[in-house]
Short mmCIF file of C-alpha atoms and ligand atoms in Angstrom, two decimals:
data_model
loop_
_atom_site.label_atom_id
_atom_site.label_comp_id
_atom_site.label_asym_id
_atom_site.label_seq_id
_atom_site.Cartn_x
_atom_site.Cartn_y
_atom_site.Cartn_z
CA MET A 1 0.00 0.00 0.00
CA THR A 2 1.39 3.43 -0.87
CA GLN A 3 1.83 6.11 1.76
CA THR A 4 -0.97 8.12 0.08
CA ASN A 5 -3.40 5.22 0.34
CA LYS A 6 -2.45 4.60 3.95
CA SER A 7 -2.97 8.26 4.79
CA THR A 8 -6.30 8.33 2.97
CA GLU A 9 -7.38 5.25 4.87
CA ARG A 10 -6.28 6.79 8.13
CA ALA A 11 -8.19 9.98 7.29
CA THR A 12 -11.29 7.95 6.50
CA GLU A 13 -10.90 5.99 9.72
CA ALA A 14 -10.62 9.11 11.87
CA LYS A 15 -13.75 10.21 10.09
CA ILE A 16 -17.09 11.60 10.95
CA GLY A 17 -16.84 12.51 14.55
CA ILE A 18 -16.22 15.06 17.23
CA PHE A 19 -13.11 14.63 19.35
CA PHE A 20 -13.53 15.23 23.04
CA ASP A 21 -12.35 13.53 26.21
CA ASN A 22 -9.60 11.89 24.14
CA SER A 23 -11.90 9.91 21.85
CA TRP A 24 -14.22 10.19 18.87
CA HIS A 25 -17.95 10.63 19.37
CA PRO A 26 -20.70 10.82 16.79
CA SER A 27 -21.89 14.33 16.06
CA TYR A 28 -25.38 15.34 17.17
CA ASN A 29 -26.89 15.65 13.72
CA ASN A 30 -24.79 13.05 11.89
CA ARG A 31 -24.34 15.47 8.99
CA THR A 32 -21.10 15.38 7.04
CA ILE A 33 -19.01 17.62 4.80
CA PRO A 34 -17.17 16.12 1.80
CA VAL A 35 -13.39 16.59 1.75
CA ILE A 36 -12.18 17.70 -1.66
CA ASN A 37 -8.83 16.92 -3.24
CA PRO A 38 -7.68 20.28 -4.71
CA THR A 39 -5.69 18.55 -7.45
CA ASN A 40 -8.81 17.12 -9.13
CA GLY A 41 -11.86 18.61 -7.40
CA ASN A 42 -13.10 15.17 -6.27
CA ALA A 43 -14.33 14.27 -2.80
CA PHE A 44 -12.26 11.48 -1.24
CA THR A 45 -13.58 11.31 2.32
CA GLU A 46 -15.85 13.23 4.64
CA ILE A 47 -15.78 14.91 8.02
CA ALA A 48 -18.45 15.63 10.59
CA ALA A 49 -20.37 18.87 10.28
CA GLY A 50 -20.30 19.78 13.96
CA ASN A 51 -22.98 22.10 15.27
CA ALA A 52 -23.66 24.19 18.38
CA ALA A 53 -24.56 21.11 20.46
CA ASP A 54 -21.22 19.49 19.55
CA ILE A 55 -19.36 22.67 20.45
CA ASP A 56 -21.20 22.70 23.76
CA CYS A 57 -20.04 19.12 24.50
CA ALA A 58 -16.45 20.04 23.66
CA VAL A 59 -16.55 23.17 25.84
CA ARG A 60 -17.99 21.19 28.76
CA ALA A 61 -15.25 18.57 28.39
CA ALA A 62 -12.65 21.33 28.38
CA ARG A 63 -14.14 22.97 31.47
CA ALA A 64 -14.17 19.66 33.34
CA ALA A 65 -10.50 19.12 32.42
CA PHE A 66 -9.55 22.62 33.52
CA ASP A 67 -11.32 22.14 36.83
CA GLY A 68 -9.99 18.58 37.13
CA ALA A 69 -6.90 16.52 36.31
CA TRP A 70 -5.50 18.84 33.62
CA GLY A 71 -5.76 21.88 35.86
CA GLN A 72 -3.79 20.06 38.58
CA LEU A 73 -0.68 19.41 36.50
CA SER A 74 2.45 21.41 37.16
CA ALA A 75 3.99 23.52 34.41
CA THR A 76 6.80 20.97 34.07
CA GLU A 77 4.32 18.14 33.60
CA ARG A 78 2.44 20.13 30.97
CA GLY A 79 5.70 20.84 29.19
CA ARG A 80 6.58 17.15 29.17
CA LEU A 81 3.26 16.29 27.51
CA LEU A 82 3.78 18.95 24.85
CA SER A 83 7.29 17.63 24.17
CA ASN A 84 5.80 14.14 23.80
CA VAL A 85 3.52 15.47 21.05
CA GLY A 86 6.55 16.94 19.28
CA LEU A 87 8.21 13.52 19.32
CA LEU A 88 5.06 11.75 18.15
CA ILE A 89 4.69 14.17 15.24
CA LEU A 90 8.22 13.35 14.15
CA GLU A 91 7.54 9.62 14.54
CA HIS A 92 4.50 10.00 12.25
CA PHE A 93 6.26 12.44 9.97
CA ASP A 94 5.64 10.76 6.59
CA GLU A 95 2.04 9.92 7.39
CA LEU A 96 1.27 13.49 8.46
CA ALA A 97 3.11 15.12 5.55
CA THR A 98 1.30 12.89 3.05
CA LEU A 99 -2.04 13.65 4.68
CA GLU A 100 -1.35 17.39 4.64
CA ALA A 101 -0.32 17.32 0.99
CA LEU A 102 -3.38 15.27 0.04
CA ASP A 103 -5.75 17.61 1.85
CA THR A 104 -4.27 20.93 0.69
CA GLY A 105 -2.58 20.01 -2.61
CA LYS A 106 0.70 21.61 -1.52
CA PRO A 107 4.03 20.22 -2.81
CA MET A 108 5.46 17.41 -0.65
CA LYS A 109 8.49 19.50 0.30
CA GLN A 110 6.19 22.22 1.65
CA ALA A 111 4.05 19.67 3.50
CA LYS A 112 7.20 18.22 5.08
CA ALA A 113 8.38 21.70 6.13
CA ASP A 114 4.94 22.27 7.66
CA ILE A 115 5.04 19.07 9.71
CA THR A 116 8.54 19.91 10.92
CA ALA A 117 7.19 23.31 12.01
CA ALA A 118 4.18 21.70 13.72
CA ALA A 119 6.59 19.52 15.74
CA ARG A 120 8.70 22.59 16.54
CA TYR A 121 5.71 24.38 18.08
CA PHE A 122 5.23 21.50 20.51
CA GLU A 123 8.97 21.26 21.21
CA TYR A 124 9.35 25.00 21.75
CA TYR A 125 6.32 25.43 24.00
CA GLY A 126 7.05 22.14 25.76
CA ALA A 127 10.43 23.53 26.77
CA ALA A 128 8.95 26.97 27.61
CA ALA A 129 6.03 25.82 29.78
CA ASP A 130 7.89 26.10 33.11
CA LYS A 131 9.85 29.23 32.22
CA VAL A 132 7.14 31.86 32.41
CA HIS A 133 8.05 33.84 35.51
CA GLY A 134 6.21 36.54 37.35
CA GLU A 135 8.07 39.46 38.91
CA THR A 136 8.42 41.21 42.23
CA ILE A 137 7.42 44.85 42.38
CA PRO A 138 8.87 47.41 44.82
CA PHE A 139 5.96 48.87 46.79
CA MET A 140 5.35 50.57 50.12
CA ASN A 141 7.37 49.61 53.17
CA GLY A 142 5.96 46.52 54.86
CA PHE A 143 4.62 44.96 51.64
CA PHE A 144 5.87 42.25 49.35
CA VAL A 145 4.33 42.24 45.86
CA THR A 146 4.65 39.54 43.26
CA THR A 147 2.90 38.60 40.01
CA GLU A 148 2.13 35.26 38.39
CA HIS A 149 0.71 34.28 35.00
CA LEU A 150 -2.48 32.26 35.06
CA PRO A 151 -4.32 30.46 32.27
CA HIS A 152 -7.56 32.05 31.04
CA GLY A 153 -9.43 28.76 31.49
CA VAL A 154 -11.05 27.35 28.34
CA THR A 155 -9.66 28.78 25.11
CA GLY A 156 -11.28 28.58 21.67
CA HIS A 157 -9.17 28.27 18.53
CA ILE A 158 -10.38 28.86 14.97
CA ILE A 159 -7.75 28.16 12.34
CA PRO A 160 -7.60 28.47 8.52
CA TRP A 161 -6.88 25.96 5.77
CA ASN A 162 -3.58 27.29 4.46
CA TYR A 163 -1.16 25.70 6.97
CA PRO A 164 -3.45 23.40 8.97
CA ALA A 165 -0.88 21.35 10.90
CA GLN A 166 1.30 24.38 11.65
CA MET A 167 -1.74 26.36 12.78
CA PHE A 168 -2.80 23.52 15.06
CA GLY A 169 0.58 23.71 16.80
CA ARG A 170 0.87 27.49 16.68
CA SER A 171 -2.51 28.02 18.30
CA LEU A 172 -2.79 25.12 20.73
CA ALA A 173 0.75 24.57 22.01
CA PRO A 174 1.19 27.95 23.80
CA ALA A 175 -2.37 27.79 25.19
CA LEU A 176 -1.71 24.32 26.60
CA ALA A 177 1.72 25.33 27.90
CA MET A 178 0.00 27.94 30.08
CA GLY A 179 -2.53 25.37 31.33
CA ASN A 180 -5.63 26.30 29.34
CA ALA A 181 -8.04 23.59 28.23
CA THR A 182 -8.69 23.98 24.51
CA VAL A 183 -11.40 23.58 21.88
CA ILE A 184 -10.32 23.86 18.26
CA LYS A 185 -12.42 24.32 15.12
CA PRO A 186 -10.22 23.62 12.10
CA ALA A 187 -11.20 24.80 8.59
CA GLU A 188 -13.55 22.53 6.69
CA ASP A 189 -11.36 22.80 3.57
CA ALA A 190 -8.36 21.18 5.25
CA CYS A 191 -8.71 19.60 8.65
CA LEU A 192 -7.46 16.03 8.26
CA SER A 193 -4.05 16.64 9.83
CA SER A 194 -5.77 18.35 12.79
CA LEU A 195 -7.96 15.27 13.34
CA ARG A 196 -4.85 13.11 13.42
CA LEU A 197 -2.91 15.54 15.61
CA ALA A 198 -5.72 15.53 18.18
CA GLU A 199 -5.36 11.74 18.37
CA LEU A 200 -1.60 12.07 18.80
CA CYS A 201 -2.14 14.53 21.66
CA ALA A 202 -4.26 11.88 23.42
CA GLU A 203 -1.54 9.30 22.75
CA ALA A 204 1.04 11.70 24.23
CA GLY A 205 -0.74 11.46 27.56
CA PHE A 206 -2.85 14.61 27.85
CA PRO A 207 -5.69 14.06 30.33
CA PRO A 208 -9.17 13.83 28.73
CA GLY A 209 -10.63 17.23 27.86
CA ALA A 210 -7.38 19.18 27.54
CA ILE A 211 -7.67 19.12 23.74
CA ASN A 212 -11.07 18.95 22.05
CA LEU A 213 -11.81 19.31 18.36
CA VAL A 214 -15.03 19.97 16.48
CA PRO A 215 -14.84 19.88 12.69
CA GLY A 216 -17.51 21.76 10.78
CA SER A 217 -18.31 24.92 8.89
CA GLY A 218 -17.37 28.37 10.11
CA GLU A 219 -20.90 29.68 9.98
CA VAL A 220 -22.16 26.91 12.27
CA ALA A 221 -19.36 25.39 14.38
CA GLY A 222 -17.05 28.44 14.24
CA ALA A 223 -19.80 30.88 15.16
CA ALA A 224 -21.00 28.59 17.98
CA LEU A 225 -17.47 28.36 19.39
CA SER A 226 -16.74 32.08 19.25
CA SER A 227 -20.04 32.98 20.93
CA HIS A 228 -20.09 30.19 23.53
CA PRO A 229 -20.40 31.67 27.03
CA GLY A 230 -18.12 28.94 28.42
CA ILE A 231 -15.11 30.19 26.46
CA ASP A 232 -12.66 32.49 28.28
CA PHE A 233 -10.49 33.57 25.34
CA ILE A 234 -10.50 33.08 21.59
CA SER A 235 -7.68 32.91 19.07
CA PHE A 236 -8.61 33.40 15.41
CA THR A 237 -6.64 33.30 12.16
CA GLY A 238 -8.38 34.00 8.85
CA SER A 239 -10.09 36.79 6.95
CA PRO A 240 -10.67 40.34 8.29
CA GLU A 241 -14.43 39.92 7.71
CA VAL A 242 -14.75 36.84 9.92
CA GLY A 243 -12.23 38.33 12.35
CA SER A 244 -14.69 41.17 13.00
CA LEU A 245 -17.48 38.68 13.69
CA VAL A 246 -15.27 36.78 16.12
CA GLN A 247 -14.28 39.97 17.91
CA ILE A 248 -17.94 41.05 18.19
CA ALA A 249 -18.83 37.64 19.66
CA ALA A 250 -15.90 37.92 22.10
CA ALA A 251 -16.98 41.43 23.11
CA ARG A 252 -20.51 40.19 23.86
CA ASN A 253 -19.00 37.70 26.31
CA HIS A 254 -16.45 40.24 27.60
CA ILE A 255 -13.50 38.03 26.74
CA GLY A 256 -10.25 38.75 24.97
CA CYS A 257 -9.19 37.57 21.54
CA THR A 258 -6.24 37.58 19.20
CA LEU A 259 -6.88 38.11 15.51
CA GLU A 260 -4.40 37.27 12.75
CA LEU A 261 -5.97 38.51 9.53
CA GLY A 262 -3.44 38.48 6.72
CA GLY A 263 -1.77 41.31 4.87
CA LYS A 264 -0.37 42.84 1.72
CA SER A 265 3.23 42.72 2.80
CA PRO A 266 5.83 44.83 0.96
CA GLN A 267 9.47 44.20 0.22
CA ILE A 268 11.44 47.36 -0.56
CA VAL A 269 14.42 46.85 -2.86
CA PHE A 270 16.92 49.71 -2.99
CA ALA A 271 19.36 50.09 -5.88
CA ASP A 272 22.31 49.07 -3.69
CA ALA A 273 20.79 45.70 -2.72
CA ASP A 274 22.39 42.45 -3.83
CA ILE A 275 19.93 41.66 -6.63
CA GLU A 276 21.13 38.09 -7.11
CA GLU A 277 20.24 37.44 -3.48
CA VAL A 278 16.93 39.31 -3.65
CA ILE A 279 15.36 37.64 -6.69
CA PRO A 280 14.91 34.07 -5.34
CA VAL A 281 13.68 35.34 -1.97
CA VAL A 282 11.14 37.75 -3.48
CA THR A 283 9.93 34.97 -5.79
CA ALA A 284 9.63 32.37 -3.02
CA ALA A 285 7.84 34.83 -0.72
CA ILE A 286 4.85 34.97 -3.07
CA VAL A 287 4.79 31.47 -4.56
CA GLN A 288 5.26 29.57 -1.29
CA ASN A 289 2.00 27.74 -0.62
CA ALA A 290 0.65 29.18 -3.91
CA GLY A 291 0.57 32.62 -2.31
CA GLN A 292 -1.95 31.46 0.28
CA THR A 293 0.16 32.74 3.14
CA CYS A 294 -0.88 35.57 5.43
CA SER A 295 2.65 36.94 5.40
CA ALA A 296 3.21 36.43 1.65
CA GLY A 297 5.46 39.11 0.15
CA ALA A 298 2.71 40.33 -2.19
CA ARG A 299 4.25 43.67 -3.22
CA VAL A 300 7.79 44.31 -4.39
CA LEU A 301 8.79 47.98 -4.36
CA VAL A 302 11.76 48.61 -6.63
CA GLU A 303 13.96 51.72 -6.84
CA ASN A 304 13.67 53.29 -10.30
CA LYS A 305 17.45 53.20 -10.88
CA ILE A 306 17.43 49.39 -11.09
CA LEU A 307 13.90 48.91 -12.41
CA THR A 308 14.87 47.60 -15.88
CA GLU A 309 17.54 45.17 -14.68
CA PHE A 310 15.46 43.98 -11.70
CA THR A 311 12.29 43.49 -13.76
CA LYS A 312 14.20 41.45 -16.31
CA LYS A 313 15.69 39.14 -13.70
CA LEU A 314 12.45 38.72 -11.76
CA SER A 315 10.62 38.07 -15.01
CA THR A 316 13.06 35.24 -15.81
CA ALA A 317 12.55 33.76 -12.34
CA PHE A 318 8.75 33.88 -12.73
CA SER A 319 8.75 32.33 -16.18
CA GLU A 320 10.62 29.32 -14.77
CA LEU A 321 7.97 28.54 -12.14
CA VAL A 322 5.88 25.41 -12.59
CA VAL A 323 2.68 24.39 -10.81
CA GLY A 324 1.83 20.75 -10.16
CA THR A 325 0.52 18.09 -7.82
CA PRO A 326 2.11 17.29 -4.45
CA GLU A 327 3.86 14.24 -5.93
CA MET A 328 5.42 16.31 -8.73
CA ASP A 329 6.86 18.46 -5.91
CA LEU A 330 7.35 21.56 -8.07
CA ASN A 331 7.39 25.24 -7.08
CA LEU A 332 3.75 25.37 -6.09
CA GLY A 333 0.55 23.37 -5.97
CA PRO A 334 -3.09 24.17 -6.72
CA LEU A 335 -5.21 26.63 -4.78
CA ILE A 336 -7.29 25.21 -1.98
CA ASN A 337 -10.77 25.35 -3.51
CA GLN A 338 -12.96 26.58 -6.31
CA THR A 339 -13.80 29.83 -4.51
CA GLN A 340 -10.11 30.73 -4.25
CA HIS A 341 -9.58 29.66 -7.86
CA ARG A 342 -12.36 31.97 -9.06
CA ARG A 343 -11.16 34.77 -6.81
CA ILE A 344 -7.62 34.72 -8.23
CA LYS A 345 -8.94 34.49 -11.76
CA ARG A 346 -11.15 37.51 -11.07
CA TYR A 347 -8.13 39.55 -9.96
CA CYS A 348 -6.18 38.55 -13.07
CA ASP A 349 -9.11 39.30 -15.39
CA GLN A 350 -9.54 42.67 -13.76
CA ALA A 351 -5.83 43.45 -14.21
CA GLU A 352 -6.19 42.65 -17.89
CA THR A 353 -9.33 44.78 -18.29
CA ASP A 354 -7.64 47.67 -16.49
CA GLY A 355 -4.52 47.40 -18.62
CA VAL A 356 -2.10 46.53 -15.80
CA PRO A 357 0.91 45.02 -17.62
CA LEU A 358 1.55 41.32 -17.08
CA ILE A 359 5.35 41.13 -16.91
CA ALA A 360 5.67 37.36 -16.68
CA SER A 361 3.89 34.21 -15.65
CA GLY A 362 4.86 30.68 -14.78
CA ARG A 363 2.98 27.68 -16.11
CA VAL A 364 0.88 24.75 -15.01
CA ALA A 365 2.57 21.37 -15.71
CA ASP A 366 1.08 19.59 -18.73
CA ASP A 367 0.15 16.39 -16.97
CA VAL A 368 -1.86 17.68 -14.00
CA PRO A 369 -5.28 16.06 -13.50
CA ALA A 370 -8.36 17.75 -14.92
CA GLY A 371 -10.62 19.55 -12.44
CA GLY A 372 -7.81 20.78 -10.15
CA TYR A 373 -7.55 24.35 -8.89
CA PHE A 374 -4.26 25.11 -10.62
CA VAL A 375 -3.27 28.63 -11.54
CA ALA A 376 -0.03 29.93 -13.03
CA PRO A 377 1.87 32.44 -10.85
CA ARG A 378 1.85 35.95 -12.27
CA LEU A 379 3.99 39.06 -11.98
CA TYR A 380 2.27 42.38 -12.74
CA GLY A 381 3.79 45.81 -12.98
CA PRO A 382 4.08 48.66 -12.78
CA VAL A 383 0.90 48.42 -10.72
CA PRO A 384 -0.80 51.82 -10.18
CA LEU A 385 -1.17 52.63 -6.49
CA ASP A 386 -4.93 52.96 -6.70
CA HIS A 387 -5.38 49.54 -8.34
CA PRO A 388 -6.75 46.68 -6.17
CA LEU A 389 -3.59 44.68 -6.95
CA ALA A 390 -1.61 47.36 -5.09
CA HIS A 391 -3.56 47.22 -1.85
CA GLU A 392 -5.98 44.24 -1.62
CA GLU A 393 -4.95 40.84 -0.31
CA VAL A 394 -5.21 38.43 -3.25
CA PHE A 395 -4.17 35.30 -1.33
CA GLY A 396 -2.79 33.69 -4.45
CA PRO A 397 0.48 33.57 -6.44
CA VAL A 398 0.20 37.12 -7.79
CA LEU A 399 3.03 39.60 -7.22
CA SER A 400 2.63 43.34 -7.75
CA LEU A 401 5.73 45.28 -8.78
CA ILE A 402 5.67 48.97 -7.87
CA PRO A 403 8.52 51.40 -8.68
CA PHE A 404 9.67 54.22 -6.38
CA SER A 405 12.20 57.02 -6.66
CA ASP A 406 13.43 57.70 -3.13
CA GLU A 407 13.37 56.52 0.48
CA GLU A 408 10.45 58.74 1.50
CA GLU A 409 8.29 57.49 -1.32
CA ALA A 410 9.20 53.86 -0.61
CA VAL A 411 8.14 54.21 3.02
CA LYS A 412 4.89 55.94 2.04
CA ILE A 413 3.96 53.23 -0.46
CA ALA A 414 5.00 50.39 1.84
CA ASN A 415 2.84 51.74 4.68
CA GLY A 416 0.06 52.80 2.33
CA THR A 417 -2.36 49.87 2.71
CA ASP A 418 -4.86 48.97 5.42
CA TYR A 419 -2.63 46.09 6.49
CA GLY A 420 0.54 45.81 8.59
CA LEU A 421 1.77 42.26 9.06
CA VAL A 422 5.29 41.81 7.67
CA ALA A 423 7.73 43.96 5.66
CA GLY A 424 11.13 43.45 4.08
CA VAL A 425 13.87 45.99 3.34
CA TRP A 426 16.79 45.20 1.03
CA SER A 427 19.79 47.55 0.93
CA GLY A 428 23.59 47.41 1.00
CA ASP A 429 23.53 50.53 3.18
CA GLY A 430 23.06 49.17 6.69
CA SER A 431 22.02 52.48 8.22
CA ARG A 432 19.36 53.03 5.62
CA ALA A 433 18.07 49.46 5.88
CA ILE A 434 17.62 49.83 9.64
CA ARG A 435 16.21 53.36 9.38
CA VAL A 436 13.60 52.31 6.83
CA GLY A 437 12.92 49.00 8.59
CA ARG A 438 12.07 50.86 11.78
CA ARG A 439 9.52 53.00 9.92
CA MET A 440 7.55 50.00 8.67
CA VAL A 441 4.03 49.59 10.02
CA ALA A 442 4.33 45.84 10.53
CA GLY A 443 4.55 43.32 13.34
CA GLN A 444 7.66 41.77 11.79
CA VAL A 445 10.33 43.42 9.65
CA PHE A 446 13.07 41.56 7.81
CA ILE A 447 16.26 43.32 6.72
CA ASN A 448 18.06 41.77 3.76
CA GLY A 449 15.91 38.68 3.96
CA TYR A 450 12.29 37.63 4.15
CA GLY A 451 10.71 34.75 5.98
CA ALA A 452 7.09 34.29 4.98
CA GLY A 453 5.58 32.22 7.75
CA GLY A 454 8.84 31.19 9.38
CA GLY A 455 10.27 31.33 12.88
CA ILE A 456 8.45 29.67 15.75
CA GLU A 457 10.58 31.73 18.18
CA LEU A 458 9.70 35.09 16.63
CA PRO A 459 6.68 37.04 17.89
CA PHE A 460 4.27 37.44 15.00
CA GLY A 461 1.10 39.43 14.44
CA GLY A 462 -0.44 42.42 12.87
CA MET A 463 -1.08 46.11 13.06
CA ARG A 464 -4.12 47.83 11.52
CA LYS A 465 -6.42 45.45 9.58
CA SER A 466 -3.88 42.62 9.92
CA GLY A 467 -5.26 42.12 13.42
CA HIS A 468 -3.97 42.33 16.94
CA GLY A 469 -2.27 40.19 19.52
CA ARG A 470 0.92 38.22 19.04
CA GLU A 471 1.44 34.55 18.33
CA LYS A 472 4.70 32.58 18.35
CA GLY A 473 7.63 33.11 20.67
CA PHE A 474 7.14 33.94 24.34
CA GLU A 475 4.58 36.61 23.53
CA ALA A 476 2.00 33.92 22.72
CA LEU A 477 2.39 32.60 26.27
CA TYR A 478 1.41 35.99 27.64
CA GLU A 479 -1.60 36.21 25.30
CA PHE A 480 -2.86 32.87 26.59
CA SER A 481 -2.58 33.97 30.22
CA ALA A 482 -3.52 36.79 32.55
CA SER A 483 -1.33 38.15 35.32
CA ARG A 484 -2.38 38.18 38.95
CA THR A 485 -0.73 40.54 41.40
CA LEU A 486 -0.34 39.30 44.94
CA VAL A 487 0.08 42.06 47.54
CA ILE A 488 1.34 40.72 50.88
CA LYS A 489 1.45 42.91 53.99
CA HIS A 490 4.05 41.66 56.40
CA GLY A 491 4.34 44.61 58.74
P1 LIG B 1 -12.27 32.59 6.79
O1 LIG B 1 -13.64 32.42 6.28
O2 LIG B 1 -11.96 33.77 7.62
O3 LIG B 1 -11.91 31.23 7.55
C1 LIG B 1 -11.01 31.11 8.64
C2 LIG B 1 -11.62 30.21 9.71
O4 LIG B 1 -12.78 30.85 10.26
C3 LIG B 1 -12.10 28.86 9.19
O5 LIG B 1 -11.92 27.87 10.18
C4 LIG B 1 -13.55 29.13 8.95
O6 LIG B 1 -14.33 27.96 8.90
C5 LIG B 1 -13.90 29.98 10.15
N1 LIG B 1 -15.12 30.78 9.99
C6 LIG B 1 -15.76 31.14 8.86
N2 LIG B 1 -16.87 31.85 9.16
C7 LIG B 1 -16.94 31.94 10.50
C8 LIG B 1 -17.84 32.55 11.41
N3 LIG B 1 -18.92 33.21 10.99
N4 LIG B 1 -17.58 32.46 12.75
C9 LIG B 1 -16.50 31.81 13.20
N5 LIG B 1 -15.62 31.19 12.38
C10 LIG B 1 -15.83 31.25 11.05
O7 LIG B 1 -11.26 32.58 5.60
P2 LIG B 1 -11.48 31.78 4.22
O8 LIG B 1 -12.85 31.93 3.71
O9 LIG B 1 -10.99 30.44 4.42
O10 LIG B 1 -10.53 32.60 3.29
C11 LIG B 1 -10.96 33.85 2.78
C12 LIG B 1 -9.85 34.85 2.81
O11 LIG B 1 -9.33 34.98 4.14
C13 LIG B 1 -8.64 34.46 2.02
O12 LIG B 1 -8.77 34.70 0.68
C14 LIG B 1 -7.59 35.29 2.69
O13 LIG B 1 -7.61 36.61 2.23
C15 LIG B 1 -7.97 35.27 4.12
N6 LIG B 1 -7.24 34.24 4.87
C16 LIG B 1 -6.24 34.64 5.66
C17 LIG B 1 -5.51 33.70 6.37
C18 LIG B 1 -4.40 34.08 7.25
O14 LIG B 1 -3.54 33.26 7.52
N7 LIG B 1 -4.39 35.27 7.79
C19 LIG B 1 -5.80 32.35 6.24
C20 LIG B 1 -6.85 31.95 5.44
C21 LIG B 1 -7.55 32.93 4.77
P3 LIG B 1 -14.64 27.19 7.52
O15 LIG B 1 -13.56 27.55 6.57
O16 LIG B 1 -14.65 25.78 7.92
O17 LIG B 1 -15.98 27.68 7.05
MG1 LIG B 2 -9.18 19.46 1.21
#
C-alpha cells in the first residue's frame, strides 16, 4: 500500500466525529461535509459537520479538564506532555506530511516543512512551559508584591486551511503550555491533519478534555465556538471579515481575543541591494503555498534606478515557475478550492481589463489532472497605487511590482495599505536598511531577507487590519494567560 493510500485510509478511519475527552464521538446531527482533493476537485472522504450542540459538548469537556486533572498538573508536567507530542509528530512524519499534501494540494516538500514546524511548536512550547516567571514589584514599606501568570481557562481556537498542521501547533501549544483547556475548530477545507494531531495529543498522555476538536463549517461550528459563554479567550486566524465577527462575539462575552488577519506585505528593494540574493527570496515569498500565506510578500517595491535590470531578472525567475501536484513536488501546488480559484482568476481578469501590464507568468505542468484548482503564478507591474492589486490581499500567487524614486516614497507606499503584518527591506547601506525598517508599520520586519511564515521563536502578528495580539515566541504565552498581582502585607 502506498503512503498516500495509507494516509487516505487513516483519514477515512478518523472520520465523521467530534473529538472530546480523548476519543471520537458521533456528532449530534450526523451530517457530514465532503473533503475535496484540490488537485482534481473530487471528494475522497468526509468529516463531521459539527454544530452548536457538539461545540457545547467540547466546551464542557474542556471545562471539566480545567477544573480537574488537567488543571492540577504542574507547568513541568504540561511541558513534558507537549514535548511528547513533538516527538510523536516526528515519529509519524511521513504519514502526516502525506495527509497534509493530500488535503491541501501543496508540494510534498512544503508539506514536510509544515510538519517539521508543527513539531517545533510543541517542542518549543514544551520547553517553555515552566519558564514563564512573574516578577516582584517594589511597593510601600511593609509589603511584598509579586505577580504570576495564570491560564484564562477554556480557550477557543479557529484556524484556517492554508497551513493546517502548523496552525494547530501554533494556536494550541502555547495555550496548553500555560494550562488552558482547549477547543479547536479547524477549517472545513483542510482539517485532516488536525484530526490526526488531536489523536496524537491523546496518545502523548494529555488528560481527557485538555484538547477537544469539532470539525464543521465556520458559519455553524465556528460561530458557535466564538459565541459560547463557556469560552474564556479566543484565538482566530483567517479573513478580516470573519475576524470582526469573532471579535464582536468575544466582546458580547467580555473576553479577549487575538486576531491574525493576513496582509499585503511589501518588500522594498533599494538600488544598492544584492539583486542576485533578492530575486529568489522575493519569488519564493509569493509562490510559497501558492501565495496562500498571510505573510506572503505580495508587493515588491523597486527603486527606479534598477527597475529595468530587476524586472528582467524577476521576469526570468517567474517564467521558470511550474505548478503541479504534491507528488510532482514543483514550485507550487493548486489553490485550496474553487472559490479561491475563481477569486484569483477575477483579480487577473480585472488586471487585464484595467490594462495593468503582465510582466511574466509561470505555467501549469502539462500532466496535471483535470478539475484541479491550478493557476499559473503571475507578476504584474508597474501596478498603479490605486489599483486593487496594489492594496488588496489576493491570497494567491500574484506579485505586484511597484517602482519608487526615493526613500520617502518607498516608506509611504509600503505603509500605504490597510494592512501591517510583515515587511522586508533590502539595501547594501546598513544604516538606511535599519532606518527604513524601523519605519515600517508591521509586526515583523526583515532586513536583507524575508521569511514568509517562518520562525516559531519570533513574535508574529499584525497592526491595523492585519489584526492584533501576538502569536509565536514567548509573547504567545502571555496572550494565553492573565497576570495576577499578589500584595502581601508583612508589617
Ligand atoms: P475565513 O472564512 O476567515 O476562515 C477562517 C476560519 O474561520 C475557518 O476555520 C472558517 O471555517 C472559520 N469561519 C468562517 N466563518 C466563521 C464565522 N462566521 N464564525 C467563526 N468562524 C468562522 O477565511 P477563508 O474563507 O478560508 O478565506 C478567505 C480569505 O481569508 C482568504 O482569501 C484570505 O484573504 C484570508 N485568509 C487569511 C488567512 C491568514 O492566515 N491570515 C488564512 C486563510 C484565509 P470554515 O472555513 O470551515 O468555514
Ligand atoms: Mg481538502
